[in-house]
Amino acid sequence: MDTDKQARTSLLTEFRLRRWARMHYVSSDQRKATWNPIVLDEMNMKDQEMHEAEENSMKARVSSMYVPLAPGRITRIDESHTEAAAPHILKMQERAAHNLQRTVDQLAGE
């Protein structure tokens, strides 16, 4: 019974030390060798996690830059159109001028 209680206490202490190490993380060059080995171990684990996360984010950035084409699919790139369409605003002005001319013609006919 006494060893069971001691094991639980030491496990609880280890969890607390690991949590403290996560919350008070410092870079490896600022760590002291005299710190608790559990704290040093947890900080080293966090170093590895941060390094892996950085590598994964770099891979994700590079892979998102390219969109692969489906294999074996024939793609066709058409030439550009020779004539550009008139802007929508010019079409509206042409209609307004046409309506104005029609109104002038109707008034002149009266």
PDB file of N, CA and C in Angstrom:
ATOM      1  N   MET A   1       0.824  -1.200   0.000  1.00  0.00           N
ATOM      2  CA  MET A   1       0.000   0.000   0.000  1.00  0.00           C
ATOM      3  C   MET A   1       0.863   1.256   0.000  1.00  0.00           C
ATOM      4  N   ASP A   2       1.946   1.196   0.755  1.00  0.00           N
ATOM      5  CA  ASP A   2       2.831   2.355   0.843  1.00  0.00           C
ATOM      6  C   ASP A   2       3.506   2.646  -0.496  1.00  0.00           C
ATOM      7  N   THR A   3       3.920   1.611  -1.231  1.00  0.00           N
ATOM      8  CA  THR A   3       4.567   1.812  -2.535  1.00  0.00           C
ATOM      9  C   THR A   3       3.579   2.294  -3.575  1.00  0.00           C
ATOM     10  N   ASP A   4       2.318   1.834  -3.465  1.00  0.00           N
ATOM     11  CA  ASP A   4       1.277   2.287  -4.393  1.00  0.00           C
ATOM     12  C   ASP A   4       1.032   3.784  -4.224  1.00  0.00           C
ATOM     13  N   LYS A   5       0.960   4.227  -2.996  1.00  0.00           N
ATOM     14  CA  LYS A   5       0.754   5.655  -2.722  1.00  0.00           C
ATOM     15  C   LYS A   5       1.953   6.463  -3.206  1.00  0.00           C
ATOM     16  N   GLN A   6       3.153   5.935  -3.005  1.00  0.00           N
ATOM     17  CA  GLN A   6       4.362   6.625  -3.445  1.00  0.00           C
ATOM     18  C   GLN A   6       4.417   6.703  -4.975  1.00  0.00           C
ATOM     19  N   ALA A   7       4.008   5.613  -5.657  1.00  0.00           N
ATOM     20  CA  ALA A   7       4.005   5.600  -7.117  1.00  0.00           C
ATOM     21  C   ALA A   7       3.023   6.621  -7.657  1.00  0.00           C
ATOM     22  N   ARG A   8       1.828   6.700  -7.045  1.00  0.00           N
ATOM     23  CA  ARG A   8       0.834   7.686  -7.491  1.00  0.00           C
ATOM     24  C   ARG A   8       1.335   9.107  -7.260  1.00  0.00           C
ATOM     25  N   THR A   9       1.963   9.323  -6.139  1.00  0.00           N
ATOM     26  CA  THR A   9       2.475  10.652  -5.840  1.00  0.00           C
ATOM     27  C   THR A   9       3.572  11.036  -6.828  1.00  0.00           C
ATOM     28  N   SER A  10       4.468  10.107  -7.120  1.00  0.00           N
ATOM     29  CA  SER A  10       5.542  10.438  -8.052  1.00  0.00           C
ATOM     30  C   SER A  10       4.995  10.645  -9.468  1.00  0.00           C
ATOM     31  N   LEU A  11       3.966   9.900  -9.850  1.00  0.00           N
ATOM     32  CA  LEU A  11       3.347  10.095 -11.157  1.00  0.00           C
ATOM     33  C   LEU A  11       2.675  11.462 -11.217  1.00  0.00           C
ATOM     34  N   LEU A  12       1.998  11.830 -10.142  1.00  0.00           N
ATOM     35  CA  LEU A  12       1.361  13.134 -10.079  1.00  0.00           C
ATOM     36  C   LEU A  12       2.417  14.247 -10.135  1.00  0.00           C
ATOM     37  N   THR A  13       3.495  14.047  -9.437  1.00  0.00           N
ATOM     38  CA  THR A  13       4.580  15.031  -9.464  1.00  0.00           C
ATOM     39  C   THR A  13       5.169  15.143 -10.872  1.00  0.00           C
ATOM     40  N   GLU A  14       5.325  14.010 -11.530  1.00  0.00           N
ATOM     41  CA  GLU A  14       5.861  14.039 -12.891  1.00  0.00           C
ATOM     42  C   GLU A  14       4.936  14.808 -13.826  1.00  0.00           C
ATOM     43  N   PHE A  15       3.623  14.564 -13.731  1.00  0.00           N
ATOM     44  CA  PHE A  15       2.673  15.293 -14.576  1.00  0.00           C
ATOM     45  C   PHE A  15       2.741  16.792 -14.305  1.00  0.00           C
ATOM     46  N   ARG A  16       2.844  17.143 -13.029  1.00  0.00           N
ATOM     47  CA  ARG A  16       2.928  18.565 -12.684  1.00  0.00           C
ATOM     48  C   ARG A  16       4.205  19.193 -13.242  1.00  0.00           C
ATOM     49  N   LEU A  17       5.323  18.472 -13.141  1.00  0.00           N
ATOM     50  CA  LEU A  17       6.582  18.984 -13.682  1.00  0.00           C
ATOM     51  C   LEU A  17       6.520  19.124 -15.203  1.00  0.00           C
ATOM     52  N   ARG A  18       5.906  18.160 -15.870  1.00  0.00           N
ATOM     53  CA  ARG A  18       5.785  18.239 -17.328  1.00  0.00           C
ATOM     54  C   ARG A  18       4.896  19.413 -17.744  1.00  0.00           C
ATOM     55  N   ARG A  19       3.822  19.611 -17.010  1.00  0.00           N
ATOM     56  CA  ARG A  19       2.934  20.742 -17.301  1.00  0.00           C
ATOM     57  C   ARG A  19       3.671  22.056 -17.087  1.00  0.00           C
ATOM     58  N   TRP A  20       4.417  22.147 -15.992  1.00  0.00           N
ATOM     59  CA  TRP A  20       5.189  23.348 -15.712  1.00  0.00           C
ATOM     60  C   TRP A  20       6.199  23.595 -16.829  1.00  0.00           C
ATOM     61  N   ALA A  21       6.843  22.528 -17.291  1.00  0.00           N
ATOM     62  CA  ALA A  21       7.838  22.666 -18.353  1.00  0.00           C
ATOM     63  C   ALA A  21       7.201  23.178 -19.641  1.00  0.00           C
ATOM     64  N   ARG A  22       5.994  22.725 -19.936  1.00  0.00           N
ATOM     65  CA  ARG A  22       5.287  23.207 -21.134  1.00  0.00           C
ATOM     66  C   ARG A  22       4.932  24.680 -21.000  1.00  0.00           C
ATOM     67  N   MET A  23       4.462  25.060 -19.832  1.00  0.00           N
ATOM     68  CA  MET A  23       4.018  26.439 -19.626  1.00  0.00           C
ATOM     69  C   MET A  23       5.195  27.419 -19.572  1.00  0.00           C
ATOM     70  N   HIS A  24       6.339  26.969 -19.056  1.00  0.00           N
ATOM     71  CA  HIS A  24       7.500  27.844 -18.876  1.00  0.00           C
ATOM     72  C   HIS A  24       8.641  27.426 -19.804  1.00  0.00           C
ATOM     73  N   TYR A  25       8.309  27.096 -21.016  1.00  0.00           N
ATOM     74  CA  TYR A  25       9.289  26.618 -21.996  1.00  0.00           C
ATOM     75  C   TYR A  25      10.320  27.701 -22.290  1.00  0.00           C
ATOM     76  N   VAL A  26      11.580  27.281 -22.369  1.00  0.00           N
ATOM     77  CA  VAL A  26      12.664  28.173 -22.805  1.00  0.00           C
ATOM     78  C   VAL A  26      13.484  27.430 -23.850  1.00  0.00           C
ATOM     79  N   SER A  27      14.194  28.167 -24.675  1.00  0.00           N
ATOM     80  CA  SER A  27      14.991  27.535 -25.728  1.00  0.00           C
ATOM     81  C   SER A  27      16.143  26.735 -25.109  1.00  0.00           C
ATOM     82  N   SER A  28      16.682  25.826 -25.902  1.00  0.00           N
ATOM     83  CA  SER A  28      17.689  24.896 -25.386  1.00  0.00           C
ATOM     84  C   SER A  28      18.969  25.595 -24.929  1.00  0.00           C
ATOM     85  N   ASP A  29      19.316  26.728 -25.523  1.00  0.00           N
ATOM     86  CA  ASP A  29      20.540  27.414 -25.102  1.00  0.00           C
ATOM     87  C   ASP A  29      20.387  28.131 -23.761  1.00  0.00           C
ATOM     88  N   GLN A  30      19.155  28.332 -23.297  1.00  0.00           N
ATOM     89  CA  GLN A  30      18.920  29.007 -22.021  1.00  0.00           C
ATOM     90  C   GLN A  30      18.670  28.025 -20.876  1.00  0.00           C
ATOM     91  N   ARG A  31      18.609  26.737 -21.163  1.00  0.00           N
ATOM     92  CA  ARG A  31      18.347  25.738 -20.127  1.00  0.00           C
ATOM     93  C   ARG A  31      19.625  25.427 -19.356  1.00  0.00           C
ATOM     94  N   LYS A  32      19.425  25.097 -18.084  1.00  0.00           N
ATOM     95  CA  LYS A  32      20.560  24.730 -17.240  1.00  0.00           C
ATOM     96  C   LYS A  32      20.552  23.221 -17.023  1.00  0.00           C
ATOM     97  N   ALA A  33      21.713  22.634 -16.969  1.00  0.00           N
ATOM     98  CA  ALA A  33      21.843  21.182 -16.776  1.00  0.00           C
ATOM     99  C   ALA A  33      21.410  20.756 -15.379  1.00  0.00           C
ATOM    100  N   THR A  34      21.310  21.670 -14.454  1.00  0.00           N
ATOM    101  CA  THR A  34      20.933  21.344 -13.076  1.00  0.00           C
ATOM    102  C   THR A  34      19.426  21.215 -12.888  1.00  0.00           C
ATOM    103  N   TRP A  35      18.638  21.556 -13.921  1.00  0.00           N
ATOM    104  CA  TRP A  35      17.187  21.448 -13.804  1.00  0.00           C
ATOM    105  C   TRP A  35      16.771  19.988 -13.677  1.00  0.00           C
ATOM    106  N   ASN A  36      15.567  19.787 -13.222  1.00  0.00           N
ATOM    107  CA  ASN A  36      15.009  18.440 -13.055  1.00  0.00           C
ATOM    108  C   ASN A  36      15.021  17.717 -14.409  1.00  0.00           C
ATOM    109  N   PRO A  37      15.419  16.441 -14.439  1.00  0.00           N
ATOM    110  CA  PRO A  37      15.469  15.704 -15.707  1.00  0.00           C
ATOM    111  C   PRO A  37      14.112  15.587 -16.403  1.00  0.00           C
ATOM    112  N   ILE A  38      13.039  15.560 -15.628  1.00  0.00           N
ATOM    113  CA  ILE A  38      11.698  15.484 -16.230  1.00  0.00           C
ATOM    114  C   ILE A  38      11.399  16.782 -16.974  1.00  0.00           C
ATOM    115  N   VAL A  39      11.766  17.902 -16.385  1.00  0.00           N
ATOM    116  CA  VAL A  39      11.550  19.206 -17.029  1.00  0.00           C
ATOM    117  C   VAL A  39      12.371  19.290 -18.318  1.00  0.00           C
ATOM    118  N   LEU A  40      13.615  18.881 -18.245  1.00  0.00           N
ATOM    119  CA  LEU A  40      14.473  18.911 -19.437  1.00  0.00           C
ATOM    120  C   LEU A  40      13.945  17.988 -20.526  1.00  0.00           C
ATOM    121  N   ASP A  41      13.466  16.801 -20.125  1.00  0.00           N
ATOM    122  CA  ASP A  41      12.911  15.849 -21.089  1.00  0.00           C
ATOM    123  C   ASP A  41      11.678  16.425 -21.780  1.00  0.00           C
ATOM    124  N   GLU A  42      10.805  17.056 -21.009  1.00  0.00           N
ATOM    125  CA  GLU A  42       9.580  17.617 -21.599  1.00  0.00           C
ATOM    126  C   GLU A  42       9.904  18.775 -22.534  1.00  0.00           C
ATOM    127  N   MET A  43      10.875  19.586 -22.177  1.00  0.00           N
ATOM    128  CA  MET A  43      11.261  20.691 -23.055  1.00  0.00           C
ATOM    129  C   MET A  43      11.906  20.170 -24.340  1.00  0.00           C
ATOM    130  N   ASN A  44      12.675  19.091 -24.239  1.00  0.00           N
ATOM    131  CA  ASN A  44      13.241  18.474 -25.444  1.00  0.00           C
ATOM    132  C   ASN A  44      12.132  17.912 -26.330  1.00  0.00           C
ATOM    133  N   MET A  45      11.107  17.322 -25.718  1.00  0.00           N
ATOM    134  CA  MET A  45       9.972  16.816 -26.496  1.00  0.00           C
ATOM    135  C   MET A  45       9.263  17.960 -27.207  1.00  0.00           C
ATOM    136  N   LYS A  46       9.111  19.093 -26.517  1.00  0.00           N
ATOM    137  CA  LYS A  46       8.472  20.247 -27.154  1.00  0.00           C
ATOM    138  C   LYS A  46       9.330  20.786 -28.291  1.00  0.00           C
ATOM    139  N   ASP A  47      10.664  20.747 -28.133  1.00  0.00           N
ATOM    140  CA  ASP A  47      11.564  21.133 -29.232  1.00  0.00           C
ATOM    141  C   ASP A  47      11.290  20.292 -30.474  1.00  0.00           C
ATOM    142  N   GLN A  48      11.194  18.984 -30.279  1.00  0.00           N
ATOM    143  CA  GLN A  48      10.944  18.077 -31.409  1.00  0.00           C
ATOM    144  C   GLN A  48       9.589  18.346 -32.048  1.00  0.00           C
ATOM    145  N   GLU A  49       8.555  18.567 -31.222  1.00  0.00           N
ATOM    146  CA  GLU A  49       7.220  18.849 -31.751  1.00  0.00           C
ATOM    147  C   GLU A  49       7.209  20.132 -32.566  1.00  0.00           C
ATOM    148  N   MET A  50       7.893  21.154 -32.067  1.00  0.00           N
ATOM    149  CA  MET A  50       7.931  22.424 -32.795  1.00  0.00           C
ATOM    150  C   MET A  50       8.694  22.274 -34.106  1.00  0.00           C
ATOM    151  N   HIS A  51       9.764  21.476 -34.097  1.00  0.00           N
ATOM    152  CA  HIS A  51      10.540  21.244 -35.315  1.00  0.00           C
ATOM    153  C   HIS A  51       9.702  20.486 -36.345  1.00  0.00           C
ATOM    154  N   GLU A  52       8.970  19.466 -35.908  1.00  0.00           N
ATOM    155  CA  GLU A  52       8.110  18.708 -36.824  1.00  0.00           C
ATOM    156  C   GLU A  52       6.985  19.581 -37.370  1.00  0.00           C
ATOM    157  N   ALA A  53       6.406  20.421 -36.525  1.00  0.00           N
ATOM    158  CA  ALA A  53       5.331  21.309 -36.979  1.00  0.00           C
ATOM    159  C   ALA A  53       5.848  22.291 -38.020  1.00  0.00           C
ATOM    160  N   GLU A  54       7.066  22.776 -37.826  1.00  0.00           N
ATOM    161  CA  GLU A  54       7.657  23.708 -38.790  1.00  0.00           C
ATOM    162  C   GLU A  54       7.909  23.015 -40.127  1.00  0.00           C
ATOM    163  N   GLU A  55       8.419  21.787 -40.087  1.00  0.00           N
ATOM    164  CA  GLU A  55       8.643  21.032 -41.320  1.00  0.00           C
ATOM    165  C   GLU A  55       7.340  20.764 -42.055  1.00  0.00           C
ATOM    166  N   ASN A  56       6.298  20.383 -41.308  1.00  0.00           N
ATOM    167  CA  ASN A  56       5.003  20.097 -41.929  1.00  0.00           C
ATOM    168  C   ASN A  56       4.392  21.346 -42.548  1.00  0.00           C
ATOM    169  N   SER A  57       4.543  22.485 -41.894  1.00  0.00           N
ATOM    170  CA  SER A  57       3.981  23.712 -42.463  1.00  0.00           C
ATOM    171  C   SER A  57       4.724  24.112 -43.730  1.00  0.00           C
ATOM    172  N   MET A  58       6.041  23.879 -43.766  1.00  0.00           N
ATOM    173  CA  MET A  58       6.804  24.184 -44.981  1.00  0.00           C
ATOM    174  C   MET A  58       6.367  23.270 -46.127  1.00  0.00           C
ATOM    175  N   LYS A  59       6.179  21.992 -45.832  1.00  0.00           N
ATOM    176  CA  LYS A  59       5.734  21.052 -46.863  1.00  0.00           C
ATOM    177  C   LYS A  59       4.348  21.441 -47.363  1.00  0.00           C
ATOM    178  N   ALA A  60       3.474  21.859 -46.456  1.00  0.00           N
ATOM    179  CA  ALA A  60       2.121  22.250 -46.854  1.00  0.00           C
ATOM    180  C   ALA A  60       2.159  23.482 -47.741  1.00  0.00           C
ATOM    181  N   ARG A  61       3.035  24.452 -47.403  1.00  0.00           N
ATOM    182  CA  ARG A  61       3.126  25.663 -48.222  1.00  0.00           C
ATOM    183  C   ARG A  61       3.635  25.349 -49.620  1.00  0.00           C
ATOM    184  N   VAL A  62       4.624  24.489 -49.712  1.00  0.00           N
ATOM    185  CA  VAL A  62       5.189  24.149 -51.023  1.00  0.00           C
ATOM    186  C   VAL A  62       4.198  23.341 -51.832  1.00  0.00           C
ATOM    187  N   SER A  63       3.521  22.388 -51.205  1.00  0.00           N
ATOM    188  CA  SER A  63       2.592  21.543 -51.951  1.00  0.00           C
ATOM    189  C   SER A  63       1.344  22.304 -52.369  1.00  0.00           C
ATOM    190  N   SER A  64       0.971  23.361 -51.644  1.00  0.00           N
ATOM    191  CA  SER A  64      -0.219  24.111 -52.023  1.00  0.00           C
ATOM    192  C   SER A  64       0.052  25.075 -53.169  1.00  0.00           C
ATOM    193  N   MET A  65       1.312  25.242 -53.547  1.00  0.00           N
ATOM    194  CA  MET A  65       1.646  26.149 -54.636  1.00  0.00           C
ATOM    195  C   MET A  65       1.340  25.543 -56.002  1.00  0.00           C
ATOM    196  N   TYR A  66       1.243  24.243 -56.084  1.00  0.00           N
ATOM    197  CA  TYR A  66       1.045  23.571 -57.355  1.00  0.00           C
ATOM    198  C   TYR A  66      -0.268  22.790 -57.346  1.00  0.00           C
ATOM    199  N   VAL A  67      -0.971  22.833 -58.464  1.00  0.00           N
ATOM    200  CA  VAL A  67      -2.199  22.062 -58.625  1.00  0.00           C
ATOM    201  C   VAL A  67      -1.922  21.006 -59.685  1.00  0.00           C
ATOM    202  N   PRO A  68      -1.868  19.751 -59.289  1.00  0.00           N
ATOM    203  CA  PRO A  68      -1.544  18.717 -60.272  1.00  0.00           C
ATOM    204  C   PRO A  68      -2.712  18.450 -61.212  1.00  0.00           C
ATOM    205  N   LEU A  69      -2.398  18.099 -62.444  1.00  0.00           N
ATOM    206  CA  LEU A  69      -3.414  17.723 -63.417  1.00  0.00           C
ATOM    207  C   LEU A  69      -3.683  16.231 -63.294  1.00  0.00           C
ATOM    208  N   ALA A  70      -4.882  15.828 -63.675  1.00  0.00           N
ATOM    209  CA  ALA A  70      -5.215  14.410 -63.631  1.00  0.00           C
ATOM    210  C   ALA A  70      -4.350  13.663 -64.633  1.00  0.00           C
ATOM    211  N   PRO A  71      -3.794  12.525 -64.271  1.00  0.00           N
ATOM    212  CA  PRO A  71      -2.921  11.804 -65.201  1.00  0.00           C
ATOM    213  C   PRO A  71      -3.689  11.247 -66.386  1.00  0.00           C
ATOM    214  N   GLY A  72      -3.084  11.335 -67.566  1.00  0.00           N
ATOM    215  CA  GLY A  72      -3.686  10.779 -68.771  1.00  0.00           C
ATOM    216  C   GLY A  72      -4.808  11.609 -69.351  1.00  0.00           C
ATOM    217  N   ARG A  73      -5.073  12.742 -68.780  1.00  0.00           N
ATOM    218  CA  ARG A  73      -6.154  13.584 -69.287  1.00  0.00           C
ATOM    219  C   ARG A  73      -5.586  14.579 -70.286  1.00  0.00           C
ATOM    220  N   ILE A  74      -6.217  14.694 -71.426  1.00  0.00           N
ATOM    221  CA  ILE A  74      -5.752  15.613 -72.453  1.00  0.00           C
ATOM    222  C   ILE A  74      -6.357  16.982 -72.175  1.00  0.00           C
ATOM    223  N   THR A  75      -5.511  17.971 -72.074  1.00  0.00           N
ATOM    224  CA  THR A  75      -6.000  19.327 -71.839  1.00  0.00           C
ATOM    225  C   THR A  75      -5.767  20.163 -73.078  1.00  0.00           C
ATOM    226  N   ARG A  76      -6.642  21.123 -73.282  1.00  0.00           N
ATOM    227  CA  ARG A  76      -6.557  21.982 -74.454  1.00  0.00           C
ATOM    228  C   ARG A  76      -6.528  23.427 -73.994  1.00  0.00           C
ATOM    229  N   ILE A  77      -5.613  24.176 -74.511  1.00  0.00           N
ATOM    230  CA  ILE A  77      -5.529  25.592 -74.198  1.00  0.00           C
ATOM    231  C   ILE A  77      -5.892  26.348 -75.465  1.00  0.00           C
ATOM    232  N   ASP A  78      -7.009  27.052 -75.407  1.00  0.00           N
ATOM    233  CA  ASP A  78      -7.476  27.815 -76.563  1.00  0.00           C
ATOM    234  C   ASP A  78      -6.690  29.112 -76.697  1.00  0.00           C
ATOM    235  N   GLU A  79      -6.644  29.604 -77.939  1.00  0.00           N
ATOM    236  CA  GLU A  79      -6.025  30.901 -78.168  1.00  0.00           C
ATOM    237  C   GLU A  79      -6.938  31.988 -77.632  1.00  0.00           C
ATOM    238  N   SER A  80      -6.348  33.125 -77.362  1.00  0.00           N
ATOM    239  CA  SER A  80      -7.148  34.224 -76.836  1.00  0.00           C
ATOM    240  C   SER A  80      -8.099  34.742 -77.912  1.00  0.00           C
ATOM    241  N   HIS A  81      -9.176  35.344 -77.475  1.00  0.00           N
ATOM    242  CA  HIS A  81     -10.144  35.913 -78.413  1.00  0.00           C
ATOM    243  C   HIS A  81      -9.536  37.139 -79.098  1.00  0.00           C
ATOM    244  N   THR A  82      -9.825  37.275 -80.379  1.00  0.00           N
ATOM    245  CA  THR A  82      -9.243  38.385 -81.121  1.00  0.00           C
ATOM    246  C   THR A  82      -9.977  39.696 -80.847  1.00  0.00           C
ATOM    247  N   GLU A  83     -11.216  39.612 -80.498  1.00  0.00           N
ATOM    248  CA  GLU A  83     -11.999  40.821 -80.276  1.00  0.00           C
ATOM    249  C   GLU A  83     -12.468  40.867 -78.835  1.00  0.00           C
ATOM    250  N   ALA A  84     -12.176  41.962 -78.177  1.00  0.00           N
ATOM    251  CA  ALA A  84     -12.597  42.105 -76.787  1.00  0.00           C
ATOM    252  C   ALA A  84     -14.027  42.617 -76.744  1.00  0.00           C
ATOM    253  N   ALA A  85     -14.795  42.133 -75.811  1.00  0.00           N
ATOM    254  CA  ALA A  85     -16.184  42.574 -75.668  1.00  0.00           C
ATOM    255  C   ALA A  85     -16.208  43.990 -75.102  1.00  0.00           C
ATOM    256  N   ALA A  86     -17.230  44.752 -75.474  1.00  0.00           N
ATOM    257  CA  ALA A  86     -17.371  46.118 -74.980  1.00  0.00           C
ATOM    258  C   ALA A  86     -17.711  46.086 -73.496  1.00  0.00           C
ATOM    259  N   PRO A  87     -17.199  47.015 -72.728  1.00  0.00           N
ATOM    260  CA  PRO A  87     -17.531  47.058 -71.302  1.00  0.00           C
ATOM    261  C   PRO A  87     -19.020  47.264 -71.104  1.00  0.00           C
ATOM    262  N   HIS A  88     -19.527  46.738 -70.027  1.00  0.00           N
ATOM    263  CA  HIS A  88     -20.957  46.794 -69.734  1.00  0.00           C
ATOM    264  C   HIS A  88     -21.443  48.234 -69.612  1.00  0.00           C
ATOM    265  N   ILE A  89     -20.631  49.112 -69.078  1.00  0.00           N
ATOM    266  CA  ILE A  89     -21.037  50.499 -68.901  1.00  0.00           C
ATOM    267  C   ILE A  89     -21.276  51.179 -70.244  1.00  0.00           C
ATOM    268  N   LEU A  90     -20.489  50.840 -71.279  1.00  0.00           N
ATOM    269  CA  LEU A  90     -20.692  51.431 -72.596  1.00  0.00           C
ATOM    270  C   LEU A  90     -21.998  50.933 -73.214  1.00  0.00           C
ATOM    271  N   LYS A  91     -22.335  49.698 -72.986  1.00  0.00           N
ATOM    272  CA  LYS A  91     -23.601  49.175 -73.496  1.00  0.00           C
ATOM    273  C   LYS A  91     -24.766  49.927 -72.878  1.00  0.00           C
ATOM    274  N   MET A  92     -24.653  50.254 -71.592  1.00  0.00           N
ATOM    275  CA  MET A  92     -25.739  50.988 -70.921  1.00  0.00           C
ATOM    276  C   MET A  92     -25.864  52.384 -71.509  1.00  0.00           C
ATOM    277  N   GLN A  93     -24.731  53.027 -71.804  1.00  0.00           N
ATOM    278  CA  GLN A  93     -24.776  54.365 -72.375  1.00  0.00           C
ATOM    279  C   GLN A  93     -25.377  54.327 -73.782  1.00  0.00           C
ATOM    280  N   GLU A  94     -25.077  53.300 -74.567  1.00  0.00           N
ATOM    281  CA  GLU A  94     -25.647  53.177 -75.906  1.00  0.00           C
ATOM    282  C   GLU A  94     -27.162  53.028 -75.827  1.00  0.00           C
ATOM    283  N   ARG A  95     -27.641  52.218 -74.876  1.00  0.00           N
ATOM    284  CA  ARG A  95     -29.094  52.056 -74.710  1.00  0.00           C
ATOM    285  C   ARG A  95     -29.754  53.361 -74.305  1.00  0.00           C
ATOM    286  N   ALA A  96     -29.095  54.093 -73.385  1.00  0.00           N
ATOM    287  CA  ALA A  96     -29.656  55.374 -72.932  1.00  0.00           C
ATOM    288  C   ALA A  96     -29.709  56.368 -74.097  1.00  0.00           C
ATOM    289  N   ALA A  97     -28.657  56.397 -74.906  1.00  0.00           N
ATOM    290  CA  ALA A  97     -28.649  57.305 -76.062  1.00  0.00           C
ATOM    291  C   ALA A  97     -29.724  56.891 -77.054  1.00  0.00           C
ATOM    292  N   HIS A  98     -29.920  55.587 -77.242  1.00  0.00           N
ATOM    293  CA  HIS A  98     -30.955  55.102 -78.149  1.00  0.00           C
ATOM    294  C   HIS A  98     -32.344  55.500 -77.637  1.00  0.00           C
ATOM    295  N   ASN A  99     -32.580  55.350 -76.340  1.00  0.00           N
ATOM    296  CA  ASN A  99     -33.879  55.735 -75.760  1.00  0.00           C
ATOM    297  C   ASN A  99     -34.095  57.243 -75.869  1.00  0.00           C
ATOM    298  N   LEU A 100     -33.050  58.027 -75.673  1.00  0.00           N
ATOM    299  CA  LEU A 100     -33.158  59.477 -75.788  1.00  0.00           C
ATOM    300  C   LEU A 100     -33.487  59.870 -77.226  1.00  0.00           C
ATOM    301  N   GLN A 101     -32.832  59.236 -78.184  1.00  0.00           N
ATOM    302  CA  GLN A 101     -33.097  59.533 -79.591  1.00  0.00           C
ATOM    303  C   GLN A 101     -34.536  59.170 -79.951  1.00  0.00           C
ATOM    304  N   ARG A 102     -35.028  58.037 -79.447  1.00  0.00           N
ATOM    305  CA  ARG A 102     -36.397  57.623 -79.735  1.00  0.00           C
ATOM    306  C   ARG A 102     -37.397  58.620 -79.145  1.00  0.00           C
ATOM    307  N   THR A 103     -37.102  59.139 -77.934  1.00  0.00           N
ATOM    308  CA  THR A 103     -37.988  60.133 -77.324  1.00  0.00           C
ATOM    309  C   THR A 103     -37.972  61.418 -78.117  1.00  0.00           C
ATOM    310  N   VAL A 104     -36.815  61.845 -78.585  1.00  0.00           N
ATOM    311  CA  VAL A 104     -36.716  63.064 -79.400  1.00  0.00           C
ATOM    312  C   VAL A 104     -37.492  62.885 -80.692  1.00  0.00           C
ATOM    313  N   ASP A 105     -37.385  61.719 -81.330  1.00  0.00           N
ATOM    314  CA  ASP A 105     -38.116  61.458 -82.564  1.00  0.00           C
ATOM    315  C   ASP A 105     -39.618  61.480 -82.320  1.00  0.00           C
ATOM    316  N   GLN A 106     -40.067  60.929 -81.180  1.00  0.00           N
ATOM    317  CA  GLN A 106     -41.498  60.916 -80.886  1.00  0.00           C
ATOM    318  C   GLN A 106     -42.013  62.347 -80.660  1.00  0.00           C
ATOM    319  N   LEU A 107     -41.248  63.150 -79.941  1.00  0.00           N
ATOM    320  CA  LEU A 107     -41.651  64.528 -79.673  1.00  0.00           C
ATOM    321  C   LEU A 107     -41.630  65.364 -80.959  1.00  0.00           C
ATOM    322  N   ALA A 108     -40.694  65.097 -81.848  1.00  0.00           N
ATOM    323  CA  ALA A 108     -40.606  65.831 -83.100  1.00  0.00           C
ATOM    324  C   ALA A 108     -41.751  65.440 -84.031  1.00  0.00           C
ATOM    325  N   GLY A 109     -42.230  64.224 -83.885  1.00  0.00           N
ATOM    326  CA  GLY A 109     -43.315  63.753 -84.736  1.00  0.00           C
ATOM    327  C   GLY A 109     -44.653  64.343 -84.327  1.00  0.00           C
ATOM    328  N   GLU A 110     -44.785  64.838 -83.136  1.00  0.00           N
ATOM    329  CA  GLU A 110     -46.065  65.380 -82.681  1.00  0.00           C
ATOM    330  C   GLU A 110     -46.324  66.725 -83.177  1.00  0.00           C
TER     331      GLU A 110
END
